[in-house]
């Protein structure tokens, strides 16, 4: 499982982690990697306190990795921080994983997230859900939500939850040419 946070979203992240913990199957292992940049040591400690016998919470600082990109091209605002873009780095940062579940930190798990992980995404290399709330926010601030994200195309989605298959990903997306 991969999540991303900064110091501002740590309280949300702790809530999400606690909800995962409450619904976790004790017979399964949960490896949760939280990507961040320059998070405080006290926040790291709070996040790692969620770890149990079957839930590992690891902090992965991506500060150095992000330096190789021109981050001025990222459209950063109060709702979409630079750390939120880390989901785009998954193919590069987590290439050794066969499958990965990305979860936003400002959610609450109402069931075992292993059910999402176990979802068959078929021949697709990403399985996503649309964030209708965020799309509504975009439409309320601009008539062209595409402008907010600087994406080109007629349709878009903002993923809050997605599973990813390494095999399918490597067949069609080999590097971060999007930047």
XYZ file of C-alpha atoms in Angstrom:
179
model
C 0.000 0.000 0.000
C 1.350 3.434 -0.855
C 0.199 6.763 0.531
C 1.678 10.224 0.389
C 1.606 13.032 2.919
C 3.273 16.157 4.166
C 3.295 17.597 7.681
C -0.061 19.296 7.098
C -1.870 16.055 6.230
C -0.360 13.849 8.956
C -3.532 14.009 11.116
C -5.576 12.789 8.117
C -2.987 10.124 7.380
C -3.073 8.871 10.972
C -6.865 8.637 10.757
C -6.640 6.680 7.506
C -3.976 4.364 8.931
C -6.042 3.769 12.053
C -9.082 2.889 9.931
C -6.960 0.445 7.895
C -5.717 -1.086 11.142
C -9.242 -1.456 12.538
C -10.434 -3.395 9.485
C -7.244 -5.343 8.703
C -7.393 -9.120 8.487
C -5.018 -10.420 11.208
C -4.035 -13.306 8.897
C -2.626 -10.940 6.260
C 0.452 -8.730 6.116
C 0.092 -5.041 5.226
C 3.168 -3.168 4.017
C 2.331 0.546 3.973
C 4.863 2.940 2.458
C 4.245 6.641 2.987
C 6.114 8.900 0.601
C 6.915 12.379 1.793
C 9.412 15.205 1.620
C 10.997 16.740 4.699
C 8.409 15.521 7.184
C 9.187 16.255 10.839
C 10.656 13.523 13.030
C 7.752 13.780 15.461
C 5.272 13.197 12.626
C 7.313 10.257 11.356
C 7.191 8.731 14.830
C 3.420 9.217 15.095
C 2.866 7.535 11.730
C 5.131 4.616 12.551
C 3.347 4.042 15.891
C 0.448 2.595 13.876
C 2.633 -0.422 13.000
C 1.581 -3.762 14.480
C 2.617 -7.375 14.093
C 0.942 -7.577 10.678
C 1.029 -3.892 9.627
C 4.306 -2.272 8.673
C 4.336 1.527 8.256
C 7.451 2.798 6.526
C 8.355 6.389 5.643
C 10.061 6.921 2.290
C 11.547 10.398 1.813
C 11.444 11.300 -1.875
C 13.053 14.748 -1.531
C 16.143 13.839 -3.554
C 14.135 11.973 -6.174
C 11.809 14.947 -6.796
C 14.773 17.291 -7.373
C 15.298 15.840 -10.846
C 12.005 17.380 -12.030
C 11.112 20.960 -12.795
C 8.491 21.239 -10.067
C 7.444 24.718 -11.244
C 5.417 22.878 -13.896
C 3.322 21.203 -11.204
C 0.094 23.021 -10.499
C 0.291 23.201 -6.706
C -2.487 24.694 -4.600
C -4.131 24.239 -1.203
C -5.965 21.100 -2.353
C -3.240 19.519 -4.471
C 0.214 19.749 -2.905
C 3.502 18.746 -4.483
C 3.419 15.583 -2.387
C 0.117 14.649 -4.011
C 1.989 14.325 -7.302
C 4.026 11.452 -5.876
C 1.396 9.045 -7.231
C 2.823 9.821 -10.666
C 6.235 8.571 -9.539
C 4.964 5.120 -8.580
C 6.231 3.352 -11.736
C 9.745 4.552 -10.993
C 9.805 4.458 -7.175
C 8.119 1.087 -6.767
C 9.269 -0.808 -9.833
C 10.102 -3.961 -7.854
C 6.497 -4.429 -6.723
C 4.214 -6.603 -8.845
C 1.103 -4.908 -7.537
C 0.464 -1.794 -5.498
C -2.548 -0.092 -3.936
C -2.382 3.702 -3.684
C -4.714 5.360 -1.183
C -5.225 9.055 -0.503
C -4.687 9.974 3.132
C -7.859 12.020 3.509
C -10.146 9.005 3.414
C -11.394 6.487 5.955
C -11.378 2.746 5.260
C -14.762 1.236 6.072
C -13.659 -2.299 5.123
C -10.437 -4.243 4.800
C -8.375 -2.524 2.088
C -7.041 -5.964 1.133
C -10.328 -6.369 -0.756
C -9.264 -3.488 -3.010
C -5.791 -4.953 -3.391
C -7.295 -8.294 -4.396
C -9.503 -6.710 -7.070
C -8.749 -8.108 -10.509
C -8.019 -5.197 -12.830
C -7.795 -7.465 -15.853
C -5.546 -6.335 -18.667
C -5.330 -2.793 -17.289
C -2.254 -1.518 -15.554
C -4.195 0.939 -13.389
C -7.589 0.526 -11.816
C -8.985 3.830 -10.567
C -12.107 5.445 -9.211
C -13.260 8.934 -10.049
C -13.245 11.492 -7.271
C -16.609 13.103 -7.981
C -16.261 15.510 -5.047
C -12.984 16.901 -6.398
C -14.396 17.134 -9.927
C -17.282 19.172 -8.491
C -14.815 21.505 -6.771
C -12.933 21.950 -10.050
C -16.113 22.798 -11.926
C -17.125 25.320 -9.284
C -13.819 27.202 -9.670
C -13.402 27.082 -13.426
C -15.396 26.116 -16.477
C -12.400 24.139 -17.669
C -11.119 21.801 -14.930
C -8.462 20.562 -17.356
C -6.748 23.917 -16.926
C -6.204 23.179 -13.232
C -4.133 20.091 -13.956
C -2.625 21.149 -17.268
C -3.715 17.878 -18.829
C -4.745 17.627 -22.461
C -7.817 15.675 -23.473
C -11.592 15.563 -23.261
C -11.910 13.295 -20.243
C -9.988 13.085 -17.030
C -10.105 11.455 -13.646
C -8.535 12.157 -10.329
C -7.599 8.910 -8.704
C -7.992 8.514 -4.980
C -7.659 4.761 -4.983
C -5.893 2.728 -7.573
C -4.261 -0.590 -7.995
C -1.363 -1.036 -10.291
C 0.092 -4.050 -12.037
C 3.844 -3.933 -12.737
C 3.639 -6.288 -15.713
C 0.989 -4.236 -17.511
C 2.647 -0.955 -16.506
C 6.050 -1.923 -17.882
C 4.523 -2.895 -21.211
C 3.167 0.594 -21.809
C 4.743 3.101 -19.411
C 8.467 2.785 -18.980
C 9.544 6.154 -17.621
C 8.365 9.552 -16.545
C 8.281 11.180 -19.966
C 5.119 12.989 -18.905
C 7.367 15.609 -17.323
